[in-house]
mmCIF file of C-alpha atoms and ligand atoms in Angstrom:
data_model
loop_
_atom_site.group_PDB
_atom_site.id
_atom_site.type_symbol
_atom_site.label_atom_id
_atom_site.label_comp_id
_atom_site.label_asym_id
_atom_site.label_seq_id
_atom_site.Cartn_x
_atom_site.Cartn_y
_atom_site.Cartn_z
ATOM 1 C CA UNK A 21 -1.799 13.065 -11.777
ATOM 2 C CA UNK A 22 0.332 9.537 -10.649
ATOM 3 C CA UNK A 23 -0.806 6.698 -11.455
ATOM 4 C CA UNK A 24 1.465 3.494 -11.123
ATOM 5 C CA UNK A 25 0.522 -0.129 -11.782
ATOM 6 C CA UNK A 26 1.635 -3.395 -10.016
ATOM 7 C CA UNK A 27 2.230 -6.398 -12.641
ATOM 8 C CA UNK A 28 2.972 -10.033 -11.027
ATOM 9 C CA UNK A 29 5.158 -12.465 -11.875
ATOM 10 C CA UNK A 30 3.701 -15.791 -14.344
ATOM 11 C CA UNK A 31 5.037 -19.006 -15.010
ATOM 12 C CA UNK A 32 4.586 -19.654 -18.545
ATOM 13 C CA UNK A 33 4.113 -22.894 -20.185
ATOM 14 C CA UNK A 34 3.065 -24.749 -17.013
ATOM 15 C CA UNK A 35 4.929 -27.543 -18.251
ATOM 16 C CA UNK A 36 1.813 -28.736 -20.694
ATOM 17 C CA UNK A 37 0.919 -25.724 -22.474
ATOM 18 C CA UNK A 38 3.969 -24.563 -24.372
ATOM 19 C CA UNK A 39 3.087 -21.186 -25.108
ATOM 20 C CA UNK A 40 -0.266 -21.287 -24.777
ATOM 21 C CA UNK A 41 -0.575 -21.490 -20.899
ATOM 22 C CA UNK A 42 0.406 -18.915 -18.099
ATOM 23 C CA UNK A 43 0.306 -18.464 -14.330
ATOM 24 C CA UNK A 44 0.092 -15.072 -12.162
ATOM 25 C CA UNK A 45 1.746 -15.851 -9.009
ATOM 26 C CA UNK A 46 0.817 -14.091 -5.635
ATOM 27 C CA UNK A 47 3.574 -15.219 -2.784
ATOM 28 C CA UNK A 48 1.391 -16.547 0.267
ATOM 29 C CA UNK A 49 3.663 -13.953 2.815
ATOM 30 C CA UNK A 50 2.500 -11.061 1.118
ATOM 31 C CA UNK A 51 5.426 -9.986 -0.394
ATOM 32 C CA UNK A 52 6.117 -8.030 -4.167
ATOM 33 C CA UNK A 53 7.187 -10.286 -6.767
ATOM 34 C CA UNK A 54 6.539 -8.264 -9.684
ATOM 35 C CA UNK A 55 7.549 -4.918 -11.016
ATOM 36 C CA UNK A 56 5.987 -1.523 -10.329
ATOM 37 C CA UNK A 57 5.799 1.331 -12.944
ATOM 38 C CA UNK A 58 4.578 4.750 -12.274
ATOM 39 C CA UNK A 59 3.322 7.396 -14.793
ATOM 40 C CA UNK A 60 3.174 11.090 -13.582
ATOM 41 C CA UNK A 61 2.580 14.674 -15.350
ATOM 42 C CA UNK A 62 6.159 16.052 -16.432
ATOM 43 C CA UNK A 63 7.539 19.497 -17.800
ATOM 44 C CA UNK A 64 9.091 18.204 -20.817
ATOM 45 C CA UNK A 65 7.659 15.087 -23.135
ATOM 46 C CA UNK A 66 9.562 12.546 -21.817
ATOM 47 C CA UNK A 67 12.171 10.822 -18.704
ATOM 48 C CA UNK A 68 12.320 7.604 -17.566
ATOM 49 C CA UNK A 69 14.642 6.400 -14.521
ATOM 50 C CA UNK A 70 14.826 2.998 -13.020
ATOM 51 C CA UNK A 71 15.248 1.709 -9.076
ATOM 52 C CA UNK A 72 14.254 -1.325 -7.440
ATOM 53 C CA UNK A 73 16.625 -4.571 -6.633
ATOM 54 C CA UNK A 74 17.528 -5.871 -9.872
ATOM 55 C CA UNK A 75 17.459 -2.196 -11.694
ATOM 56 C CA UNK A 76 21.562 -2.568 -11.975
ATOM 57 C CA UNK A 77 20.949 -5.366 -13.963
ATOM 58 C CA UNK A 78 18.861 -3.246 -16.775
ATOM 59 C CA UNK A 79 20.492 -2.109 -20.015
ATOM 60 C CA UNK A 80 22.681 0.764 -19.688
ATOM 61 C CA UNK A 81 20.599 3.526 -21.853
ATOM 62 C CA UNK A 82 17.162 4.274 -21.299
ATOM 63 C CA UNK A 83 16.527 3.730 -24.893
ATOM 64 C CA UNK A 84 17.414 0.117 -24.260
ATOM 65 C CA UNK A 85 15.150 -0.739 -21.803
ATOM 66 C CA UNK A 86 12.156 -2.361 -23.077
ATOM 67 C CA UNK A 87 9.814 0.083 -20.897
ATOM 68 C CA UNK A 88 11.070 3.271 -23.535
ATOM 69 C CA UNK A 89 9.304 0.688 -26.310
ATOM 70 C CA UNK A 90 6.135 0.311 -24.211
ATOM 71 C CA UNK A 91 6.299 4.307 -24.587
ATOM 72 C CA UNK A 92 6.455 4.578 -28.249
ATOM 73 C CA UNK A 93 4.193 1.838 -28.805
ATOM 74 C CA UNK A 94 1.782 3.660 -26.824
ATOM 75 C CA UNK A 95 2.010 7.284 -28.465
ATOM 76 C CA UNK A 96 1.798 5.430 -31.884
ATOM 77 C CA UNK A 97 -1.674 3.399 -30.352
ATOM 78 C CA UNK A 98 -3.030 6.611 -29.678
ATOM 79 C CA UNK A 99 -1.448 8.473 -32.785
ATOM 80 C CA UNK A 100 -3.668 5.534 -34.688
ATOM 81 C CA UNK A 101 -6.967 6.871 -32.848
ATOM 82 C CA UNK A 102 -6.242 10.608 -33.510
ATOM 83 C CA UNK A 103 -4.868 11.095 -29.703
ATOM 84 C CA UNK A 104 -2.034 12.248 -28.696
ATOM 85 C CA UNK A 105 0.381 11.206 -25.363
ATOM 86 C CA UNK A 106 0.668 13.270 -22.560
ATOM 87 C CA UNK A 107 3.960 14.950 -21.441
ATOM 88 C CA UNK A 108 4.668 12.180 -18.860
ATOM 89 C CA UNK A 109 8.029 10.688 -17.170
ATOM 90 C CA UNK A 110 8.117 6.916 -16.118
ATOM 91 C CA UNK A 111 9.431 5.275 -13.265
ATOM 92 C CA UNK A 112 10.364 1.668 -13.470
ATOM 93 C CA UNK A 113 10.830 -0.400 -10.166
ATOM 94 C CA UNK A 114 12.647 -3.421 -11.355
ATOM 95 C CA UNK A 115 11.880 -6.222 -9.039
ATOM 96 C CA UNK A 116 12.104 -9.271 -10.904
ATOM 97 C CA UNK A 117 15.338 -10.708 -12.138
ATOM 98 C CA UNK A 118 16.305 -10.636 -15.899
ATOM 99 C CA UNK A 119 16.344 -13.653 -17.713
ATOM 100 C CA UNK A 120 14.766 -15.836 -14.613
ATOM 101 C CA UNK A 121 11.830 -17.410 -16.274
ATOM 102 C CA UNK A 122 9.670 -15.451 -14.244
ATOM 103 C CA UNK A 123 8.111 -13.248 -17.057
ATOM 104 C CA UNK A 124 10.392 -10.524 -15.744
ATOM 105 C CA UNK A 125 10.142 -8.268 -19.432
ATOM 106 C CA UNK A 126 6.862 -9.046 -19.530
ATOM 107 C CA UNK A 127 6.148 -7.526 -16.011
ATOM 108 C CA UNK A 128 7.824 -4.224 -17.303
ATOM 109 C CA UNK A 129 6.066 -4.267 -20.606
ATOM 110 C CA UNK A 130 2.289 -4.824 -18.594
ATOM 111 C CA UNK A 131 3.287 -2.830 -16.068
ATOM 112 C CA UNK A 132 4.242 0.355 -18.031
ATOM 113 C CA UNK A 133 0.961 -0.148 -20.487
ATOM 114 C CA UNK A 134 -1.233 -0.288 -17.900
ATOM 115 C CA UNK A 135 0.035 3.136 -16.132
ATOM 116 C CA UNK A 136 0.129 4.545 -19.439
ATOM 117 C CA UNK A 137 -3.451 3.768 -20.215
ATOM 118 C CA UNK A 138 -4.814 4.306 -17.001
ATOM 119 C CA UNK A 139 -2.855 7.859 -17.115
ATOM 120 C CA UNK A 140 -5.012 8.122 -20.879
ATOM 121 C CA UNK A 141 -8.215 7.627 -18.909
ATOM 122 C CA UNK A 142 -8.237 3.680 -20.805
ATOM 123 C CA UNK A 143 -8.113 5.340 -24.219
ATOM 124 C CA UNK A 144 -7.071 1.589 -25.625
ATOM 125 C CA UNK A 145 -9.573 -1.340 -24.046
ATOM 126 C CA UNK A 146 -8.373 -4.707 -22.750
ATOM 127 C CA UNK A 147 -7.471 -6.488 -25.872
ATOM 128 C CA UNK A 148 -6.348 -3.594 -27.937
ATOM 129 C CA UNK A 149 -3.835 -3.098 -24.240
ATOM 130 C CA UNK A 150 -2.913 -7.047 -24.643
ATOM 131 C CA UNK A 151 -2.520 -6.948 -28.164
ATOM 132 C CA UNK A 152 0.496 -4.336 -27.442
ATOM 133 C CA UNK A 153 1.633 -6.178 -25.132
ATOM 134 C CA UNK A 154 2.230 -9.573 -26.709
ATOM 135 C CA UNK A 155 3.845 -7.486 -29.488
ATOM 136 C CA UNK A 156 6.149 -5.627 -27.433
ATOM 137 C CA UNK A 157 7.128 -9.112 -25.484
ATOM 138 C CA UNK A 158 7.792 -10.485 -29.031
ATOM 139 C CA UNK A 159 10.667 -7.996 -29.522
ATOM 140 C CA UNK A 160 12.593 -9.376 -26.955
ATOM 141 C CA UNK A 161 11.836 -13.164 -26.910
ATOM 142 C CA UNK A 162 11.913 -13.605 -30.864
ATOM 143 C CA UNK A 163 8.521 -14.945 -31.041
ATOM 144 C CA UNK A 164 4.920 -13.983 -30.101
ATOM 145 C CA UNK A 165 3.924 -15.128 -27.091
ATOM 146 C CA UNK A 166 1.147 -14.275 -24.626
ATOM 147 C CA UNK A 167 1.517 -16.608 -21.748
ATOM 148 C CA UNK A 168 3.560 -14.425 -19.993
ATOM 149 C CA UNK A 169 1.839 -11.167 -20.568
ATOM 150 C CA UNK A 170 -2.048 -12.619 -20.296
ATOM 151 C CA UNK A 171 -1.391 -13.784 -16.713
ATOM 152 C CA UNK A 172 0.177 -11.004 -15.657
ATOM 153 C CA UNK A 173 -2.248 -8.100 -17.138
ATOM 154 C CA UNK A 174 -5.707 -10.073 -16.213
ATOM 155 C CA UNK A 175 -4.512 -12.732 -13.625
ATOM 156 C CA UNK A 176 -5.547 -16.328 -12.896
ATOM 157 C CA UNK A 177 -4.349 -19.158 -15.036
ATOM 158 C CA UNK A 178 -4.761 -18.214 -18.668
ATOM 159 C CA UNK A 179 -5.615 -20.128 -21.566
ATOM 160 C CA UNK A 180 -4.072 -18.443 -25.100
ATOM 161 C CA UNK A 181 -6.854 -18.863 -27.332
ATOM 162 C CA UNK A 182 -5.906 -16.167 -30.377
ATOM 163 C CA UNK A 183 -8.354 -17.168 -32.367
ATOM 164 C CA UNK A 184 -11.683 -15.158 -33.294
ATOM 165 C CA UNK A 185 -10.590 -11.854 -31.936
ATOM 166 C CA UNK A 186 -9.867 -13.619 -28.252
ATOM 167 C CA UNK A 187 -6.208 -13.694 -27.089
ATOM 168 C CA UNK A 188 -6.988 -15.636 -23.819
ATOM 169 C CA UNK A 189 -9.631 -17.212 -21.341
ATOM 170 C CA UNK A 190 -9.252 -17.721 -17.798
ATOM 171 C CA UNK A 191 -9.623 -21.854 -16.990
ATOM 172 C CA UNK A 192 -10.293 -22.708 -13.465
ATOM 173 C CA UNK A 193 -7.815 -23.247 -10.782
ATOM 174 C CA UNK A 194 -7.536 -25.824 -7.036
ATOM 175 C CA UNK A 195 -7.380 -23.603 -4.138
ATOM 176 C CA UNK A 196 -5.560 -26.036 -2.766
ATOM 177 C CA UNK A 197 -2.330 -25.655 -4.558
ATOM 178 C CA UNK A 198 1.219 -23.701 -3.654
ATOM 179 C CA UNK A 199 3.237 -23.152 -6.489
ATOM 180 C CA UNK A 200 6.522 -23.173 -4.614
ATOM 181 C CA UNK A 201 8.893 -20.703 -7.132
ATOM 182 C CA UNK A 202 12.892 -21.024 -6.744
ATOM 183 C CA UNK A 203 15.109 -18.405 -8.930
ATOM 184 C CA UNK A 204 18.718 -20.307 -8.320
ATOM 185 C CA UNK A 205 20.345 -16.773 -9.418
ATOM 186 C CA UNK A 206 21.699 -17.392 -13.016
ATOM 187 C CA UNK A 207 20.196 -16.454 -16.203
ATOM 188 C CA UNK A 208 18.619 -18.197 -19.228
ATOM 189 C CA UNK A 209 18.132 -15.310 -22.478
ATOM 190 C CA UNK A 210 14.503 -16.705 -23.167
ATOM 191 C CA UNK A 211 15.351 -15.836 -26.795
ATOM 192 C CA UNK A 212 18.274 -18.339 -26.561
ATOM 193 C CA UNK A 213 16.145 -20.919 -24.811
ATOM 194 C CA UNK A 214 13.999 -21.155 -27.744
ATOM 195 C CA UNK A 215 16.607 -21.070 -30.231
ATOM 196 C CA UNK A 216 17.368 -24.351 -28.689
ATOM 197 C CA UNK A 217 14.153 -26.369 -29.267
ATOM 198 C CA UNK A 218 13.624 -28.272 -32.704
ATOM 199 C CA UNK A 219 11.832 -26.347 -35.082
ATOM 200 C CA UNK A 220 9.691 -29.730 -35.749
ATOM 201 C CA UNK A 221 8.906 -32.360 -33.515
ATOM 202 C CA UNK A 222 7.806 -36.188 -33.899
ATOM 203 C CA UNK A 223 3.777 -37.170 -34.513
ATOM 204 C CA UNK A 224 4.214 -38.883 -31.445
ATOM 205 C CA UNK A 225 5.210 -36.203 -29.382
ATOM 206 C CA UNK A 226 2.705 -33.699 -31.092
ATOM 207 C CA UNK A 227 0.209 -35.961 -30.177
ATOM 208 C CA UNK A 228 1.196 -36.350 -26.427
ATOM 209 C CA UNK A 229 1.087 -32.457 -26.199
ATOM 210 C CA UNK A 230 -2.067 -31.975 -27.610
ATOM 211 C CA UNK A 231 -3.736 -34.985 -26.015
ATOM 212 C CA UNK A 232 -2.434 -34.173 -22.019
ATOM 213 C CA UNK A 233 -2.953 -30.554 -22.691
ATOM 214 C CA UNK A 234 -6.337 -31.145 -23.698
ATOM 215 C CA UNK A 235 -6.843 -33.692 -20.864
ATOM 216 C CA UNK A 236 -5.392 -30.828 -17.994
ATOM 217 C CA UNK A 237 -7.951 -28.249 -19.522
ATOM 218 C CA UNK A 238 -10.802 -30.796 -18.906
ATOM 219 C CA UNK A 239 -9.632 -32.186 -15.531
ATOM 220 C CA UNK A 240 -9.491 -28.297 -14.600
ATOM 221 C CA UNK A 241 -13.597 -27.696 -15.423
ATOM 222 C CA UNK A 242 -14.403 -30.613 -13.902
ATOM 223 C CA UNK A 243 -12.526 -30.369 -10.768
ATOM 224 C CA UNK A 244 -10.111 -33.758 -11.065
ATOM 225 C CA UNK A 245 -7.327 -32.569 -9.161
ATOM 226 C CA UNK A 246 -5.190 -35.824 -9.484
ATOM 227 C CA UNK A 247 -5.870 -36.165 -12.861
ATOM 228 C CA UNK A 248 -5.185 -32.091 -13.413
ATOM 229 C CA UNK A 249 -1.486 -32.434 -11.566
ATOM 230 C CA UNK A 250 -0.624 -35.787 -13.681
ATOM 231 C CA UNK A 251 -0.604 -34.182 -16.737
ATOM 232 C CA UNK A 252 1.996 -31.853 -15.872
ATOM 233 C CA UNK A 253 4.551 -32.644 -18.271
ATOM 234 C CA UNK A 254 6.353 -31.314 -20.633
ATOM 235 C CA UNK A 255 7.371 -32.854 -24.038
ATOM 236 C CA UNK A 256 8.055 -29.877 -25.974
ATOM 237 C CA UNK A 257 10.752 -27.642 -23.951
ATOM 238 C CA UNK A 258 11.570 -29.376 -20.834
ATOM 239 C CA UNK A 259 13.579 -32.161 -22.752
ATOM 240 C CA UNK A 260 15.764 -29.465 -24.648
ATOM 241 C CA UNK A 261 15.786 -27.211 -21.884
ATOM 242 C CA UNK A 262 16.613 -28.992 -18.586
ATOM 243 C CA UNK A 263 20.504 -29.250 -19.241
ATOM 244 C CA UNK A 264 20.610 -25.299 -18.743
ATOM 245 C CA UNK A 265 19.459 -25.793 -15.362
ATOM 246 C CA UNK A 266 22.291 -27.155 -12.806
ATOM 247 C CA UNK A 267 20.195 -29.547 -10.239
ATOM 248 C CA UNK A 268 16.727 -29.895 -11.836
ATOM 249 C CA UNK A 269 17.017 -33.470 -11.686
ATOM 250 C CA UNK A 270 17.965 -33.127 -8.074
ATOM 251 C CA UNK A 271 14.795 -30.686 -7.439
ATOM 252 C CA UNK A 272 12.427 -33.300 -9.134
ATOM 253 C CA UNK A 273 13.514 -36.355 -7.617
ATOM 254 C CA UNK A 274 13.293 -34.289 -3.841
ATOM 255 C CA UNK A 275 9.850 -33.122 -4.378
ATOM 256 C CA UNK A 276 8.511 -35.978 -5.564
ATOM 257 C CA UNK A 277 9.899 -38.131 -2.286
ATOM 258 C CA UNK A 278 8.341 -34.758 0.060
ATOM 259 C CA UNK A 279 4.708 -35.069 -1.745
ATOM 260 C CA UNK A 280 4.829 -32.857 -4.356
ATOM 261 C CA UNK A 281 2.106 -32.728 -7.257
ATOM 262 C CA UNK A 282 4.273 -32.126 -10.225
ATOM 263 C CA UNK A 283 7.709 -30.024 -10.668
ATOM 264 C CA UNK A 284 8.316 -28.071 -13.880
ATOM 265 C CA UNK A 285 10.476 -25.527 -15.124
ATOM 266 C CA UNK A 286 9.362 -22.107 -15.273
ATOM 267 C CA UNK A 287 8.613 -20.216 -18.475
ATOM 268 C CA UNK A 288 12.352 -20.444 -20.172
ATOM 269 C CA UNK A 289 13.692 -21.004 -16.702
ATOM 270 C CA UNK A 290 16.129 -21.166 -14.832
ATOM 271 C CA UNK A 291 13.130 -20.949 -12.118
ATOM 272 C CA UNK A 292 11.666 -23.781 -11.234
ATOM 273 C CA UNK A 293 8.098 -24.305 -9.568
ATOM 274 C CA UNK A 294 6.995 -27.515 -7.468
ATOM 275 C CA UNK A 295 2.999 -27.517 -6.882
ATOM 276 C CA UNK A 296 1.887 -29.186 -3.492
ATOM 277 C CA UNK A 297 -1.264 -29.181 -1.256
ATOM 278 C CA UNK A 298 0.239 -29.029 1.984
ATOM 279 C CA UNK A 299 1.357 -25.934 3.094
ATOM 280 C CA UNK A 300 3.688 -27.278 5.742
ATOM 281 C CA UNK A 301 5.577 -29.742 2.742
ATOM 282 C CA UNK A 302 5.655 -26.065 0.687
ATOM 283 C CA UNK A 303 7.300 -24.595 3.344
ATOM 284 C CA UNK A 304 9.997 -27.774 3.835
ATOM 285 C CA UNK A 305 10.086 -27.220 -0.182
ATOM 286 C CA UNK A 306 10.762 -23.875 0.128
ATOM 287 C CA UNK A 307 13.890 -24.218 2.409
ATOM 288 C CA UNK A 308 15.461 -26.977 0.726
ATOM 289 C CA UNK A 309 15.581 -25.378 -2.521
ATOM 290 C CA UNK A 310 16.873 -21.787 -0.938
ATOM 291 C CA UNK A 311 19.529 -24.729 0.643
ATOM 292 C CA UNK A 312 20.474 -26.671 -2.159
ATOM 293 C CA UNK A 313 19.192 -24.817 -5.641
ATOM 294 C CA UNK A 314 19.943 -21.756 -4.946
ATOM 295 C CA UNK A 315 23.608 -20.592 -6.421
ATOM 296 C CA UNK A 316 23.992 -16.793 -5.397
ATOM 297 C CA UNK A 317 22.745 -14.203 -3.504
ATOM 298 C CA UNK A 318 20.336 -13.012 -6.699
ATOM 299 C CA UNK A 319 18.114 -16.123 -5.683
ATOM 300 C CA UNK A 320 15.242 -16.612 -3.675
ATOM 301 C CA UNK A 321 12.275 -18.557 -3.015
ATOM 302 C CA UNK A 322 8.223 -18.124 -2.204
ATOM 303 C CA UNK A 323 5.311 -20.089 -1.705
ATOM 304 C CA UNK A 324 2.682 -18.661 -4.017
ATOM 305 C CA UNK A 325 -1.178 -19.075 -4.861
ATOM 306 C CA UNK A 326 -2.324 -18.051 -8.269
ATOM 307 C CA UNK A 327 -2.834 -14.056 -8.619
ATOM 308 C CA UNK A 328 -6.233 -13.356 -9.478
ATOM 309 C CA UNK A 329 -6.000 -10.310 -9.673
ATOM 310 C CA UNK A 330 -3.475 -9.888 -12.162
ATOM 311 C CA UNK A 331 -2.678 -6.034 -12.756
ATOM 312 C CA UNK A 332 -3.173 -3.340 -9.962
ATOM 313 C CA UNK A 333 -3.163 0.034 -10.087
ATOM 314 C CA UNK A 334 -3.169 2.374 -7.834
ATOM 315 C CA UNK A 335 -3.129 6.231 -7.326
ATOM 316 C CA UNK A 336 -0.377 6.910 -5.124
ATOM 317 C CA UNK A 337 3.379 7.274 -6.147
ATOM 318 C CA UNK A 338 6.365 4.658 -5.717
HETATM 319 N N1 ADP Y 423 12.428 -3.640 -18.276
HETATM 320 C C1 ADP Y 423 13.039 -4.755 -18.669
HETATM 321 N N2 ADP Y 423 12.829 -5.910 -17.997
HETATM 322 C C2 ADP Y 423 13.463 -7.045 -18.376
HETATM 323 N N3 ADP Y 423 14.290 -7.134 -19.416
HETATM 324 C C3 ADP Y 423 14.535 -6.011 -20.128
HETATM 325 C C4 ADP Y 423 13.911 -4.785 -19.784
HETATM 326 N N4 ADP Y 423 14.307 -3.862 -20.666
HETATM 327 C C5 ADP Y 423 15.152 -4.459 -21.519
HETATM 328 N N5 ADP Y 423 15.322 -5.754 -21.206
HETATM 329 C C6 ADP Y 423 16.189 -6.697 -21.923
HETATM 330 O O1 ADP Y 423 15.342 -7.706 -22.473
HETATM 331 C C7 ADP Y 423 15.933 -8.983 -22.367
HETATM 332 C C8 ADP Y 423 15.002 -9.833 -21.508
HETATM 333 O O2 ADP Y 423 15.425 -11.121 -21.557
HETATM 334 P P1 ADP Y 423 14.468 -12.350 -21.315
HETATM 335 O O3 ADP Y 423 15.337 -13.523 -21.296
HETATM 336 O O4 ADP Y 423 13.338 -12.350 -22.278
HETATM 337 O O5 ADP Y 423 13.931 -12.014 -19.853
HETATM 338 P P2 ADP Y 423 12.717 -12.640 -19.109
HETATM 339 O O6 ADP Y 423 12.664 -14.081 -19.480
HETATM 340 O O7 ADP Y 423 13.062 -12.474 -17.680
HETATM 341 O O8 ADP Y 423 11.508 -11.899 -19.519
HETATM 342 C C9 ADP Y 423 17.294 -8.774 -21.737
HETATM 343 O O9 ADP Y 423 18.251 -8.659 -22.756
HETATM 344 C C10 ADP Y 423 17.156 -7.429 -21.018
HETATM 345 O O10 ADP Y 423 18.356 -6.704 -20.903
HETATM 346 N N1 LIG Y 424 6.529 -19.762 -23.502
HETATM 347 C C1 LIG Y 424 7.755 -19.049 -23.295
HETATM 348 C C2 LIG Y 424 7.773 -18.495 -21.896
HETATM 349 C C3 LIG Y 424 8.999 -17.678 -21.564
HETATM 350 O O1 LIG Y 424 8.910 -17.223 -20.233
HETATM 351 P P1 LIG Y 424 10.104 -16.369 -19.554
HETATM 352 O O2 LIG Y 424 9.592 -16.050 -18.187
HETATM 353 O O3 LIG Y 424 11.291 -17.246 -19.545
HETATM 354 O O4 LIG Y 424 10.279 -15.141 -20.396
HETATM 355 C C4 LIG Y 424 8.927 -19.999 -23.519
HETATM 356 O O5 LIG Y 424 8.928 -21.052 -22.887
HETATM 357 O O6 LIG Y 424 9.807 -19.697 -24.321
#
């Protein structure tokens, strides 16, 4: 049996929902922006190998790579339930950039869980599956985090609840929107980028975050669009974190002259997204940035829609 699974990229945070919000992104052209794992029988217990652009970029040692933790993490899950793992090998297509702010670990980590279940006939459900992989995304980003790995595994915007045994609910979206997505080509460690923020803030800017993230959640179920993009903003990382990206300023002052909704900074960044309603301005968007943000030949730009879907899988190999 093959099975391999398709996990998209996600913008965490959305600007107004530090840690507790998260994007799936679909690029309008059709193209991949996400990584592919596949899962197939093996003669001996274990192999993993890695291809796809940015594989190069991947620790070294197989025992590095965070996909070899999704494995163990796995046979334990099923050790817990009195199952055991198959004799499998894994193959990781690495197509999103390390370190971009594009939820590129937690691709990998959704990625290789789903194949692994869906190879295991779902032997772990949905939460039990996103439950592993929120822990195996706190390994590498210090902290517990979900935004990144909700989006990607069930799609849509997502809404980190973890409270009362739910870890996220979908909120509605405007089908009107492009998220336009620029990766300038350098990296931010998203454990770094959170070393960086206070470890307390101010009343006042506690209650800014809590009152325009509530107010975004609202204008979302009740369909104010205006009032959705406005509260956009970011008090929480975007202050700390914007001096770690070269030309954000520049980015934000050009899309708000060309139309744009709101611009924000992608999970830990250095991505950046710009939401817009007309597809035309999106496009314009789209080749300024590839012009002027873009600093190597690592980067590159889409026009998105949200991912509904979130993970696919699929029976037929890489
Ligand atoms: N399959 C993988 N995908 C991405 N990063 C991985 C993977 N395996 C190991 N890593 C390591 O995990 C860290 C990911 O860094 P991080 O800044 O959290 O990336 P991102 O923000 O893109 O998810 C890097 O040190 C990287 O070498
Ligand atoms: N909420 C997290 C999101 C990190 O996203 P990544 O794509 O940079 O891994 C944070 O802002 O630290």
């Amino acid at each position: 049996m093959t099975v391999v699974a398709y996990a998209p990229a996600s913008i965490g945070n959305v600007s107004v929902g530090f840690d507790v919000l998260g994007a799936a992104l679909a690029p309008i052209d059709g193209a991949l922006l996400g990584d592919r794992v596949e899962v197939a029988d093996h003669d001996a217990p274990f192999a993993l190998s890695c291809q796809g652009r940015f594989a190069h970029k991947l620790p070294a040692e197989a025992e590095k790579n965070i996909v070899y933790d999704c494995y163990l993490g796995y046979a334990a899950a099923l050790k817990k339930r009195g199952l055991s793992i198959k004799p499998l090998r894994m193959v990781l297509e690495k197509n999103l950039p390390i370190g971009s702010g594009l939820g590129s670990s937690a691709s990998s980590i959704v990625a290789a869980l789903a194949a692994l279940n869906a190879f295991h006939d779902y032997a772990l459900d949905q939460t039990e599956a996103l439950l592993l992989m929120g822990e195996l995304e706190g390994q590498i980003s210090g902290s517990v985090h979900y935004d990144n790995v909700a989006p990607c595994y069930l799609g849509g915007l997502q809404l980190m609840i973890e409270e009362e045994g739910v870890i996220s609910q979908s909120i509605p979206t405007f089908d009107s929107w492009y998220w336009v997505s620029c990766y300038p080509g350098i990296s931010i460690s998203t454990a770094e980028a959170r070393a960086i923020l206070p470890a307390q803030y101010r009343r006042s800017d506690c209650l800014t975050y809590g009152r325009r993230l509530a107010a975004f959640v609202h204008a979302s179920h009740t369909g104010q669009e205006k009032l959705a993009s406005a509260m956009l903003k970011d008090v929480i990382a975007e202050p700390y974190r914007q001096a770690l990206i070269p030309k954000f300023n520049e980015v934000r002052q050009h899309a708000a002259m060309s139309g744009a909704l709101a611009t924000g900074i992608s999970g830990s960044g250095p991505t950046v997204f710009v939401a817009m309603t007309d597809k035309q301005q999106a496009l314009r968007m789209k080749d300024w940035l590839e012009a002027n943000f873009i600093q190597n030949e690592d980067g590159f730009c889409h026009v998105c829609k949200i991912d509904r879907q979130g993970t696919q899988i699929t029976g037929q190999g890489l």
